[in-house]
Coordinates of C-alpha atoms and ligand atoms in Angstrom, one line a residue:
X1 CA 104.4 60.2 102.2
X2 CA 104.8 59.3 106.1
X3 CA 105.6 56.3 107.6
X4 CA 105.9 55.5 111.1
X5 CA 106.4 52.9 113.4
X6 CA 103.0 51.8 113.6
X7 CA 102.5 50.9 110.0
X8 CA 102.0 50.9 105.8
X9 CA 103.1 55.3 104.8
X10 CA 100.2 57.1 105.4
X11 CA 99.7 59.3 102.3
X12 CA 96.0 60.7 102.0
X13 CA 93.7 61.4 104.8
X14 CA 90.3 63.3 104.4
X15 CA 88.8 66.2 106.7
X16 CA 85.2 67.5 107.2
X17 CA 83.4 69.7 109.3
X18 CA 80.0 68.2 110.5
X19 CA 77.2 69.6 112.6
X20 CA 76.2 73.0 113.6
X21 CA 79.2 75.6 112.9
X22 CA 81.7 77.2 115.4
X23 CA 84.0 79.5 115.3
X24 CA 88.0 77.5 115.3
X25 CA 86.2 74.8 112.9
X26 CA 89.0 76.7 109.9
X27 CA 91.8 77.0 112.5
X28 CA 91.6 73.3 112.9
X29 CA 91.5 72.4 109.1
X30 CA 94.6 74.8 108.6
X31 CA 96.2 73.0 111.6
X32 CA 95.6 69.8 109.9
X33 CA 96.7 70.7 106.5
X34 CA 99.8 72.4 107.6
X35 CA 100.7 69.5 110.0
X36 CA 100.0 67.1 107.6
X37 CA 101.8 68.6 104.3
X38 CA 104.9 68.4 106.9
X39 CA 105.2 64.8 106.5
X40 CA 104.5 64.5 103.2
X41 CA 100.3 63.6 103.5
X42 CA 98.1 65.0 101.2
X43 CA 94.8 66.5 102.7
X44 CA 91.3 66.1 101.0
X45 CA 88.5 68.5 102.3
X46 CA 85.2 66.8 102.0
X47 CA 82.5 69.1 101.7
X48 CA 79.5 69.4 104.2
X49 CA 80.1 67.1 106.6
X50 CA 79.9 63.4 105.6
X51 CA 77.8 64.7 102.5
X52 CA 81.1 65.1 100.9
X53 CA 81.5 60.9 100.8
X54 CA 78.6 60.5 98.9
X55 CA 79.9 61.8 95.5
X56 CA 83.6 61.1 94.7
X57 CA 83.1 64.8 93.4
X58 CA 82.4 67.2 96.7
X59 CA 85.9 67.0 97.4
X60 CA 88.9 69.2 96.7
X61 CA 92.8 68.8 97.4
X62 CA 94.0 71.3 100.2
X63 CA 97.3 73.0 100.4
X64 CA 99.0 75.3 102.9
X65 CA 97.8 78.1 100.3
X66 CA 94.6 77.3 100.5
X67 CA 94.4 77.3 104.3
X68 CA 96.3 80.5 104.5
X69 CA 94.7 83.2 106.1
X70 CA 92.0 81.6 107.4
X71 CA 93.3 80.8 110.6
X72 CA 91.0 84.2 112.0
X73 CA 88.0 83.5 110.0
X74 CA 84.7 82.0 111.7
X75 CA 82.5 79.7 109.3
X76 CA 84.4 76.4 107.6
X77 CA 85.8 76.8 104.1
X78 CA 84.5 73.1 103.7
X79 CA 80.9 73.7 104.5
X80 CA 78.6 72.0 107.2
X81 CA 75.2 70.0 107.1
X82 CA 73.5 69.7 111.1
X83 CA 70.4 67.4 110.0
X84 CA 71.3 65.0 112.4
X85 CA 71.6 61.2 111.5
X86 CA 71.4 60.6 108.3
X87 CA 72.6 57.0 108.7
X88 CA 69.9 54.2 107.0
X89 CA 69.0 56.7 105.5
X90 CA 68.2 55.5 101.6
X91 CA 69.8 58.6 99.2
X92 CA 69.9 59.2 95.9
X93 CA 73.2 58.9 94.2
X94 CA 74.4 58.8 90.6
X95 CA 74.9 55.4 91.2
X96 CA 71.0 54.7 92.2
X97 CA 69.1 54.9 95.4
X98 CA 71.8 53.6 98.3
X99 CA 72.2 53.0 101.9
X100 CA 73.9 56.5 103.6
X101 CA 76.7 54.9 105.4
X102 CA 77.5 52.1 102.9
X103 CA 77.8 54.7 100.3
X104 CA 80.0 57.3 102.3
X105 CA 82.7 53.8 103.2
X106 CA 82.4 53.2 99.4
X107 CA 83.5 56.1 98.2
X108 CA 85.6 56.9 101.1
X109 CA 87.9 53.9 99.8
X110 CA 87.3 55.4 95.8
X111 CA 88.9 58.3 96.9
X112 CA 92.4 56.0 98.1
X113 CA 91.6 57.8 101.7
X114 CA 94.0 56.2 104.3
X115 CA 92.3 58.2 107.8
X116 CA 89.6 60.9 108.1
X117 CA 89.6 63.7 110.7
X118 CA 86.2 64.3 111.5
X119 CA 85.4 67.7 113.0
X120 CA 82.1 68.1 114.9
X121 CA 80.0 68.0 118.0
X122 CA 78.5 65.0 120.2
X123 CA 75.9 64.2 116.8
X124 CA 78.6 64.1 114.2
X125 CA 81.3 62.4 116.6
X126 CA 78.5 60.0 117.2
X127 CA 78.2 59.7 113.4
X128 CA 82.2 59.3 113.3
X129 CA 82.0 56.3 116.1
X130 CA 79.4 54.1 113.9
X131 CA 82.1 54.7 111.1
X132 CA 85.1 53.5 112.9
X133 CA 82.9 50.4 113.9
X134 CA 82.4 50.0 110.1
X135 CA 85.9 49.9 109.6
X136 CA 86.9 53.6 108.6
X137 CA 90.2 54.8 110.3
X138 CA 89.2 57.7 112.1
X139 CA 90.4 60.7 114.8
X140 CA 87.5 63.4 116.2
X141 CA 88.1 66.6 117.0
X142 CA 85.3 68.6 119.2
X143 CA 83.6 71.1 117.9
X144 CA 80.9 73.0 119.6
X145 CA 79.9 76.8 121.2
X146 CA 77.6 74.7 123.7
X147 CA 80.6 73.0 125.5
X148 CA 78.8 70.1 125.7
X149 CA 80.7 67.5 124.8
X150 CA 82.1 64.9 127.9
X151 CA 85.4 63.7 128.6
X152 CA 87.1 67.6 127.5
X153 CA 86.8 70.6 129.6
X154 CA 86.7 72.9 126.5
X155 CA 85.0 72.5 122.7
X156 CA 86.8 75.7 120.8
X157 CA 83.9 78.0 119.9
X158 CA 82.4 77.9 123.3
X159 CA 85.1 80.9 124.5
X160 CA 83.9 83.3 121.3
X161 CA 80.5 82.4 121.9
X162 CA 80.8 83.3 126.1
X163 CA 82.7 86.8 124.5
X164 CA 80.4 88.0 122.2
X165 CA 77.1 87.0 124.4
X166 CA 79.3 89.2 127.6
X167 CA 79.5 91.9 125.2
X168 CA 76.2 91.9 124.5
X169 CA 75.0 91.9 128.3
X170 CA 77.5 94.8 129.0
X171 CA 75.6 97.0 126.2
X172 CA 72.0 95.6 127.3
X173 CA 73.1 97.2 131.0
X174 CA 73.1 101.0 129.8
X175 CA 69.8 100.5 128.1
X176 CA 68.2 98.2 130.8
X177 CA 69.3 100.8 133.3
X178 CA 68.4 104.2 131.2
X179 CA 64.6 102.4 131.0
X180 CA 64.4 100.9 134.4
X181 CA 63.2 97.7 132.2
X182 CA 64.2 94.2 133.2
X183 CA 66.3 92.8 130.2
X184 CA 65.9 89.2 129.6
X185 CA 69.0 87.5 127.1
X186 CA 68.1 84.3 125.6
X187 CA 71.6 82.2 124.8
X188 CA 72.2 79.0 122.9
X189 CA 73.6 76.0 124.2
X190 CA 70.6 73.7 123.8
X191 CA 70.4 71.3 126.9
X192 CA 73.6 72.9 128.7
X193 CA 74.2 76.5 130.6
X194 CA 77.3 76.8 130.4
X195 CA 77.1 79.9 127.8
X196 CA 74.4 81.5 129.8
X197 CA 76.3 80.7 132.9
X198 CA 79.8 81.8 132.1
X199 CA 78.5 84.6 129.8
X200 CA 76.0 85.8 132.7
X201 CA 78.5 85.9 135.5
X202 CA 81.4 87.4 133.3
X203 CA 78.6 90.4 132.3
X204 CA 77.4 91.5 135.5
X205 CA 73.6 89.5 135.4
X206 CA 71.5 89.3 138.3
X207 CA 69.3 86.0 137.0
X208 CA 70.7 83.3 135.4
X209 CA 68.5 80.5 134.2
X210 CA 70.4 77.6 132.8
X211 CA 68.8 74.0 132.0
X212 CA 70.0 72.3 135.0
X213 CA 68.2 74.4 137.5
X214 CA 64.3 74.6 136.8
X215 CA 63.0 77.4 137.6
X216 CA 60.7 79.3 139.5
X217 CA 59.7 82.7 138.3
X218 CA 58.4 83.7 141.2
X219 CA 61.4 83.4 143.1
X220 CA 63.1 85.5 139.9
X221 CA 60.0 88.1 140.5
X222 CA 60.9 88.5 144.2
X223 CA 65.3 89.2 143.5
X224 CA 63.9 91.5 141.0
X225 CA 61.7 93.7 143.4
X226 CA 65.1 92.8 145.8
X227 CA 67.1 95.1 143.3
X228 CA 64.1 97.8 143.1
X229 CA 64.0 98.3 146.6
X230 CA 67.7 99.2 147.0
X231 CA 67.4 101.3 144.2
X232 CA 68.7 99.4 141.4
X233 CA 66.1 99.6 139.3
X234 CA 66.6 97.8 136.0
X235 CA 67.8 93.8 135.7
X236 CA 69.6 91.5 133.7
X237 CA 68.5 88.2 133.5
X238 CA 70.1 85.5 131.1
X239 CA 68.4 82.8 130.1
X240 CA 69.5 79.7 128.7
X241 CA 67.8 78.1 125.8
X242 CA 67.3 75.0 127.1
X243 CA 65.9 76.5 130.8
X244 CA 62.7 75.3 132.1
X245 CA 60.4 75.9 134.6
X246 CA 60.1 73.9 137.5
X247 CA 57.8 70.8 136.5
X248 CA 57.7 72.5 133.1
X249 CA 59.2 71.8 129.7
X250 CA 61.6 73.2 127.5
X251 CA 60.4 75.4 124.9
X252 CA 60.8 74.2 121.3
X253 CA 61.4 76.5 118.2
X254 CA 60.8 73.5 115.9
X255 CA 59.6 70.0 116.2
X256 CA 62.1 67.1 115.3
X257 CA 61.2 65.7 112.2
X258 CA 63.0 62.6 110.0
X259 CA 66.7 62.8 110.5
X260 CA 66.6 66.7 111.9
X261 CA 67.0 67.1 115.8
X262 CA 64.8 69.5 117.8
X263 CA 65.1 72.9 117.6
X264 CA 65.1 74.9 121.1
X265 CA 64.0 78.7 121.4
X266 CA 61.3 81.4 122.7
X267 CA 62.2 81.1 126.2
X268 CA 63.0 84.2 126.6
X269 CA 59.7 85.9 125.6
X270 CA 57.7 83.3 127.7
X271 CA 60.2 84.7 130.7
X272 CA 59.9 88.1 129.4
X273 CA 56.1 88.1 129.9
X274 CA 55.2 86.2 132.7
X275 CA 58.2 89.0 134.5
X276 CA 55.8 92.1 133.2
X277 CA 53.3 90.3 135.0
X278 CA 54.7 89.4 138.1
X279 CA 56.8 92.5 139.3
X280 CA 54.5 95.0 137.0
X281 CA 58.0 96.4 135.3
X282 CA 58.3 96.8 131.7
X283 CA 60.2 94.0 130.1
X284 CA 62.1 93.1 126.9
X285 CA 63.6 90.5 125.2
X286 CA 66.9 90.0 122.9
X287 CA 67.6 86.5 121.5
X288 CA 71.4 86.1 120.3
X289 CA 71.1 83.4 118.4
X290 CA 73.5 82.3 115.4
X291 CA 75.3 85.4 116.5
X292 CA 77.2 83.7 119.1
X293 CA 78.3 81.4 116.2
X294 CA 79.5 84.1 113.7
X295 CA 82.8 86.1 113.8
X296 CA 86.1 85.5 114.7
X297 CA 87.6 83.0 117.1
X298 CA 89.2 84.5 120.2
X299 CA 92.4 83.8 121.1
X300 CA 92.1 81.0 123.3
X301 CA 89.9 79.5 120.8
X302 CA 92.4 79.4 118.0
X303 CA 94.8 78.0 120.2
X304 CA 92.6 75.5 121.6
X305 CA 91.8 74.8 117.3
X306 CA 95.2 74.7 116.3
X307 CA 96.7 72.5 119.4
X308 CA 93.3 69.8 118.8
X309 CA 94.0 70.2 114.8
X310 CA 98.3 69.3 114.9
X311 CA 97.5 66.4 117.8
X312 CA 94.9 64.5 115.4
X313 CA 97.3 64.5 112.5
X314 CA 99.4 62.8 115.7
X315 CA 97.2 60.6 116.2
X316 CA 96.5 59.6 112.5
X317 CA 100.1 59.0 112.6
X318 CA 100.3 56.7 115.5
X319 CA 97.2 55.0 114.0
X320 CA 95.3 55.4 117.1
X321 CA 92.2 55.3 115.4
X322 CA 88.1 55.6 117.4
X323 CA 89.8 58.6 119.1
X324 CA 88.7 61.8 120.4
X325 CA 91.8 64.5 121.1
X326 CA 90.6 66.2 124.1
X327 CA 91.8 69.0 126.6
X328 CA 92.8 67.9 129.8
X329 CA 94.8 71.3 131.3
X330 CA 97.7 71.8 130.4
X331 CA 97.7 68.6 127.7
X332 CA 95.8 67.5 124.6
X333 CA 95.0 63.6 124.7
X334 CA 93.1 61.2 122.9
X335 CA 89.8 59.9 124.5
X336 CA 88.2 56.8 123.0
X337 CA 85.0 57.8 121.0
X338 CA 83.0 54.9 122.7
X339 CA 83.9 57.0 125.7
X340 CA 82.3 60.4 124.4
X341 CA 78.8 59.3 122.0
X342 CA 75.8 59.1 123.5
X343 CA 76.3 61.4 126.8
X344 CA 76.2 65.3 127.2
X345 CA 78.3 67.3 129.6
X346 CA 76.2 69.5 131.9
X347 CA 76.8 72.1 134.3
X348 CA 77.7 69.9 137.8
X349 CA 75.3 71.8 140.3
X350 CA 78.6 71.5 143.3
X351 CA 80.5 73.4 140.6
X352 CA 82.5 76.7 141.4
X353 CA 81.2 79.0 139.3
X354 CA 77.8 78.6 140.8
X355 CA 78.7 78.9 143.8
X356 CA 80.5 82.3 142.8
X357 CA 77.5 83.0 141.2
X358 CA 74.9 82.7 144.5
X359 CA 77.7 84.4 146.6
X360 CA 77.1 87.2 143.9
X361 CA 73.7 87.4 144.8
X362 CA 72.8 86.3 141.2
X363 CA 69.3 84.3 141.7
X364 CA 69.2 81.2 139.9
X365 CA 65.5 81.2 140.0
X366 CA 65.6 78.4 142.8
Ligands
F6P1 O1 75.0 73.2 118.9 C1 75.2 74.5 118.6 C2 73.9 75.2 118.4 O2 74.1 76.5 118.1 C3 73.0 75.1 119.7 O3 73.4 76.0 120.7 C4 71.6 75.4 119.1 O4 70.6 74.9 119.9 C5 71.7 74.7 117.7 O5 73.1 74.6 117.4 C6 71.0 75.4 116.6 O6 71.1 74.6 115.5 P1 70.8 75.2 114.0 O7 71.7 76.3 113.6 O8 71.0 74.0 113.1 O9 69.3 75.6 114.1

């Protein structure tokens, strides 16, 4: 049991993993557990998401055994759900049809649970803020490959997702080039370009199109013939998922419905053939998808995980509560959640990288 200076011994927090997964999500619940189990605080994993406060069985005690070796794995050991908000939402329990939220604080004081650390992007952190305001003593952590959340320069995941998408580019070059094809990569990252950006200008591409620059495909067309004349005769281009033409509209995979959030995707063919059109070059298309959010964290991103993971048991033990921990080079600190819900971090137009990026000569389709 722990007791500080700030209150009753804390001896019993919960931790979950909401939202779409990312690789750090198990580096953080091992940083958690281990942290905790030092001052005498039992963990309880819930399992997927806030799913795992609707039973008072979808729960299991943790131990530093049972996060060992799992620092290096990608996934969560507790499970996910990314449908969105489910609060309002009437369920079915075995204690009858009930309210989402009211049934999550119910069993969330059942379960003798003194703090939660919630684990998740800008939907689940958002989830986590309406809890706090219904009296549940909570700490975020972000989570997310999109890098999308505000208020913290980095989510862990992003830097894994930016690797394995720059690997990907570097082996689409030899192709692109054997073929003399243009090459175009779709990336995730929903409504921000930050993969596509980072990812494009650490592989070498020669168009990036990222959400916050609409595009125009004839201006793509004409740095593609650019690259022909001087006898560079294939290109890369990397498209975010979220991109969209000038005065045009994103391109949806899958229609929101109920609780579930839209779905983004097929960008990259609609690039791919209105590109065989315009410069008459043979095309093709490669989408990365979930790929970017499989394998094993990079370095920096298990350091990021396990820093954000020991400074919310911190801050669960100086009971500072509706908090985000957050990176702010060189330190971790604790953002207000009413500070984070409800916005998305985009790629600021003024921002360096771009500007390395035009001095490349990549186009940015404008
Ligand atoms: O937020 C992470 C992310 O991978 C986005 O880049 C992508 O748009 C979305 O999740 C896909 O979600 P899902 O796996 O639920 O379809």
């Amino acid at each position: 049991m722990s007791s500080t200076a700030h209150g009753a011994p804390l001896s019993r927090i919960g931790v979950l993993t909401g939202g779409g997964d990312a690789p750090g999500l198990n580096a953080v619940i091992r940083a958690v557990v281990k942290s905790a189990t030092h001052v005498n605080c039992e963990v309880i994993g819930l399992e997927d998401s806030f799913d795992g406060l609707l039973e008072a069985d979808r729960w299991r005690k943790l131990t530093p055994r049972d996060v060992t070796g799992i620092l290096r794995i990608g996934g969560t050991i507790l499970g996910t759900a990314n449908r969105g908000n489910p609060l309002g939402v009437p369920i079915k329990t075995t204690s009858g049809s009930r309210d989402y939220s009211e049934r999550c604080v119910e069993v969330f004081h059942a379960l003798k649970l003194d703090a939660l650390i919630v684990i998740g992007g800008d939907g689940t952190l958002a989830i986590a803020y309406e809890f706090h305001k219904r009296g549940i003593p909570l700490v975020g952590v972000p989570k997310t490959i999109d890098n999308d959340i505000v208020e913290t320069t980095n989510t862990f995941g992003f830097d894994t997702a930016v690797s394995f998408a720059t690997d990907a580019i570097d082996r689409l070059h030899t192709t692109a080039e054997a073929h003399h094809r243009v090459m175009v990569v779709e990336v995730m990252g929903r409504n921000a370009g930050w993969i596509a950006l980072y990812a494009g200008v650490a592989g070498g591409a020669d168009v990036i199109l990222i959400p916050e620059i609409p595009f125009d495909l004839e201006k793509v067309a004409h740095s593609i013939r650019g690259r022909d004349a001087y006898g560079a005769r294939f290109s890369i281009v990397v498209a975010a998922e979220g991109a969209m033409p000038v005065g045009g509209s994103v391109s949806v995979l899958k229609a929101a419905s109920g609780e579930y959030a839209e779905r983004l995707g097929g960008i990259g063919g609609r690039i791919m053939a209105e590109l065989e059109r315009l410069t008459g070059k043979e095309c093709r298309t490669v989408v990365l998808g979930h790929l970017q959010r499989g394998g094993s964290p990079t370095s920096f991103d298990r350091l990021l995980a396990t820093r954000f993971g020991a400074r919310a048991m911190e801050l669960v033990l100086e009971r500072r509560f509706g908090h985000m921990v957050a990176f702010h080079p060189p330190d971790i600190v604790a953002v207000p959640l009413e500070k984070v819900v409800g916005r998305t971090r985009n790629v600021p137009l003024d921002f360096d990288v771009i500007r390395a990026a035009r001095a490349m000569g990549i186009s940015l389709g404008d």
